[in-house]
Amino acid sequence: MAQIPLSLVVALVAIGIGEWPGVDAWSDVSVIHHVLVHGLFAVAGAMIGFQTAWWTRKAQQAAYTALEDSEVIS
């Protein structure tokens, strides 16, 4: 069974909170509130970026390990 990474769960929660109708209305109250909502989207983007980088690095390590295992030593 595949597990969903926590970083993606945090990102989806942050996006969900930012898009919530009450929060959307709350973000129009003042500039500070608007910045806080943008902060939620920034956190979501960062978490998605970190997870993508993790998957990319893991794939590169797996490819490198597979290449080392296939080398012929004489």
PDB file of C-alpha atoms in Angstrom:
ATOM      1  CA  MET A   1       0.000   0.000   0.000  1.00  0.00           C
ATOM      2  CA  ALA A   2       1.419   3.387  -0.986  1.00  0.00           C
ATOM      3  CA  GLN A   3       1.570   6.121   1.600  1.00  0.00           C
ATOM      4  CA  ILE A   4       0.862   9.779   0.944  1.00  0.00           C
ATOM      5  CA  PRO A   5       3.829  11.945   1.977  1.00  0.00           C
ATOM      6  CA  LEU A   6       3.155  14.282   4.901  1.00  0.00           C
ATOM      7  CA  SER A   7       4.474  17.260   2.941  1.00  0.00           C
ATOM      8  CA  LEU A   8       1.733  16.829   0.332  1.00  0.00           C
ATOM      9  CA  VAL A   9      -0.900  16.510   3.048  1.00  0.00           C
ATOM     10  CA  VAL A  10       0.336  19.757   4.646  1.00  0.00           C
ATOM     11  CA  ALA A  11       0.294  21.460   1.243  1.00  0.00           C
ATOM     12  CA  LEU A  12      -3.264  20.360   0.519  1.00  0.00           C
ATOM     13  CA  VAL A  13      -4.421  21.470   3.966  1.00  0.00           C
ATOM     14  CA  ALA A  14      -2.777  24.882   3.499  1.00  0.00           C
ATOM     15  CA  ILE A  15      -4.405  25.300   0.080  1.00  0.00           C
ATOM     16  CA  GLY A  16      -7.743  24.175   1.495  1.00  0.00           C
ATOM     17  CA  ILE A  17      -7.535  26.698   4.325  1.00  0.00           C
ATOM     18  CA  GLY A  18      -6.521  29.469   1.940  1.00  0.00           C
ATOM     19  CA  GLU A  19      -9.451  28.720  -0.366  1.00  0.00           C
ATOM     20  CA  TRP A  20     -11.995  28.317   2.446  1.00  0.00           C
ATOM     21  CA  PRO A  21     -14.819  30.878   1.927  1.00  0.00           C
ATOM     22  CA  GLY A  22     -14.475  32.279   5.434  1.00  0.00           C
ATOM     23  CA  VAL A  23     -10.732  32.734   5.052  1.00  0.00           C
ATOM     24  CA  ASP A  24     -11.186  34.215   1.594  1.00  0.00           C
ATOM     25  CA  ALA A  25     -13.511  36.857   3.060  1.00  0.00           C
ATOM     26  CA  TRP A  26     -11.153  37.305   6.022  1.00  0.00           C
ATOM     27  CA  SER A  27      -8.259  38.033   3.661  1.00  0.00           C
ATOM     28  CA  ASP A  28     -10.073  41.132   2.401  1.00  0.00           C
ATOM     29  CA  VAL A  29     -10.207  42.678   5.900  1.00  0.00           C
ATOM     30  CA  SER A  30      -6.712  44.157   5.865  1.00  0.00           C
ATOM     31  CA  VAL A  31      -3.358  43.944   4.144  1.00  0.00           C
ATOM     32  CA  ILE A  32      -1.893  41.845   6.966  1.00  0.00           C
ATOM     33  CA  HIS A  33      -4.669  39.289   6.664  1.00  0.00           C
ATOM     34  CA  HIS A  34      -4.143  39.174   2.917  1.00  0.00           C
ATOM     35  CA  VAL A  35      -0.411  38.554   3.423  1.00  0.00           C
ATOM     36  CA  LEU A  36      -1.164  35.742   5.871  1.00  0.00           C
ATOM     37  CA  VAL A  37      -3.347  34.001   3.284  1.00  0.00           C
ATOM     38  CA  HIS A  38      -0.588  34.378   0.703  1.00  0.00           C
ATOM     39  CA  GLY A  39       1.728  32.860   3.310  1.00  0.00           C
ATOM     40  CA  LEU A  40      -0.462  29.751   3.348  1.00  0.00           C
ATOM     41  CA  PHE A  41      -0.061  29.444  -0.418  1.00  0.00           C
ATOM     42  CA  ALA A  42       3.698  29.985  -0.105  1.00  0.00           C
ATOM     43  CA  VAL A  43       3.937  27.188   2.465  1.00  0.00           C
ATOM     44  CA  ALA A  44       1.928  24.915   0.184  1.00  0.00           C
ATOM     45  CA  GLY A  45       4.182  25.675  -2.776  1.00  0.00           C
ATOM     46  CA  ALA A  46       7.309  25.104  -0.716  1.00  0.00           C
ATOM     47  CA  MET A  47       6.089  21.766   0.586  1.00  0.00           C
ATOM     48  CA  ILE A  48       5.211  20.580  -2.926  1.00  0.00           C
ATOM     49  CA  GLY A  49       8.631  21.742  -4.140  1.00  0.00           C
ATOM     50  CA  PHE A  50      10.451  19.953  -1.317  1.00  0.00           C
ATOM     51  CA  GLN A  51       8.549  16.735  -2.007  1.00  0.00           C
ATOM     52  CA  THR A  52       9.307  16.935  -5.731  1.00  0.00           C
ATOM     53  CA  ALA A  53      12.993  17.506  -4.979  1.00  0.00           C
ATOM     54  CA  TRP A  54      12.965  14.526  -2.618  1.00  0.00           C
ATOM     55  CA  TRP A  55      11.445  12.254  -5.277  1.00  0.00           C
ATOM     56  CA  THR A  56      13.916  13.500  -7.884  1.00  0.00           C
ATOM     57  CA  ARG A  57      16.893  12.906  -5.609  1.00  0.00           C
ATOM     58  CA  LYS A  58      15.629   9.462  -4.651  1.00  0.00           C
ATOM     59  CA  ALA A  59      15.211   8.532  -8.340  1.00  0.00           C
ATOM     60  CA  GLN A  60      18.741   9.752  -9.118  1.00  0.00           C
ATOM     61  CA  GLN A  61      20.192   7.702  -6.273  1.00  0.00           C
ATOM     62  CA  ALA A  62      18.315   4.606  -7.439  1.00  0.00           C
ATOM     63  CA  ALA A  63      19.564   5.096 -10.999  1.00  0.00           C
ATOM     64  CA  TYR A  64      23.147   5.579  -9.790  1.00  0.00           C
ATOM     65  CA  THR A  65      22.966   2.485  -7.599  1.00  0.00           C
ATOM     66  CA  ALA A  66      21.579   0.438 -10.495  1.00  0.00           C
ATOM     67  CA  LEU A  67      24.416   1.659 -12.705  1.00  0.00           C
ATOM     68  CA  GLU A  68      27.031   0.667 -10.105  1.00  0.00           C
ATOM     69  CA  ASP A  69      25.459  -2.772  -9.690  1.00  0.00           C
ATOM     70  CA  SER A  70      25.608  -3.439 -13.433  1.00  0.00           C
ATOM     71  CA  GLU A  71      29.327  -2.648 -13.805  1.00  0.00           C
ATOM     72  CA  VAL A  72      31.564  -5.591 -14.572  1.00  0.00           C
ATOM     73  CA  ILE A  73      34.612  -5.967 -12.348  1.00  0.00           C
ATOM     74  CA  SER A  74      37.390  -8.138 -13.753  1.00  0.00           C
TER      75      SER A  74
END
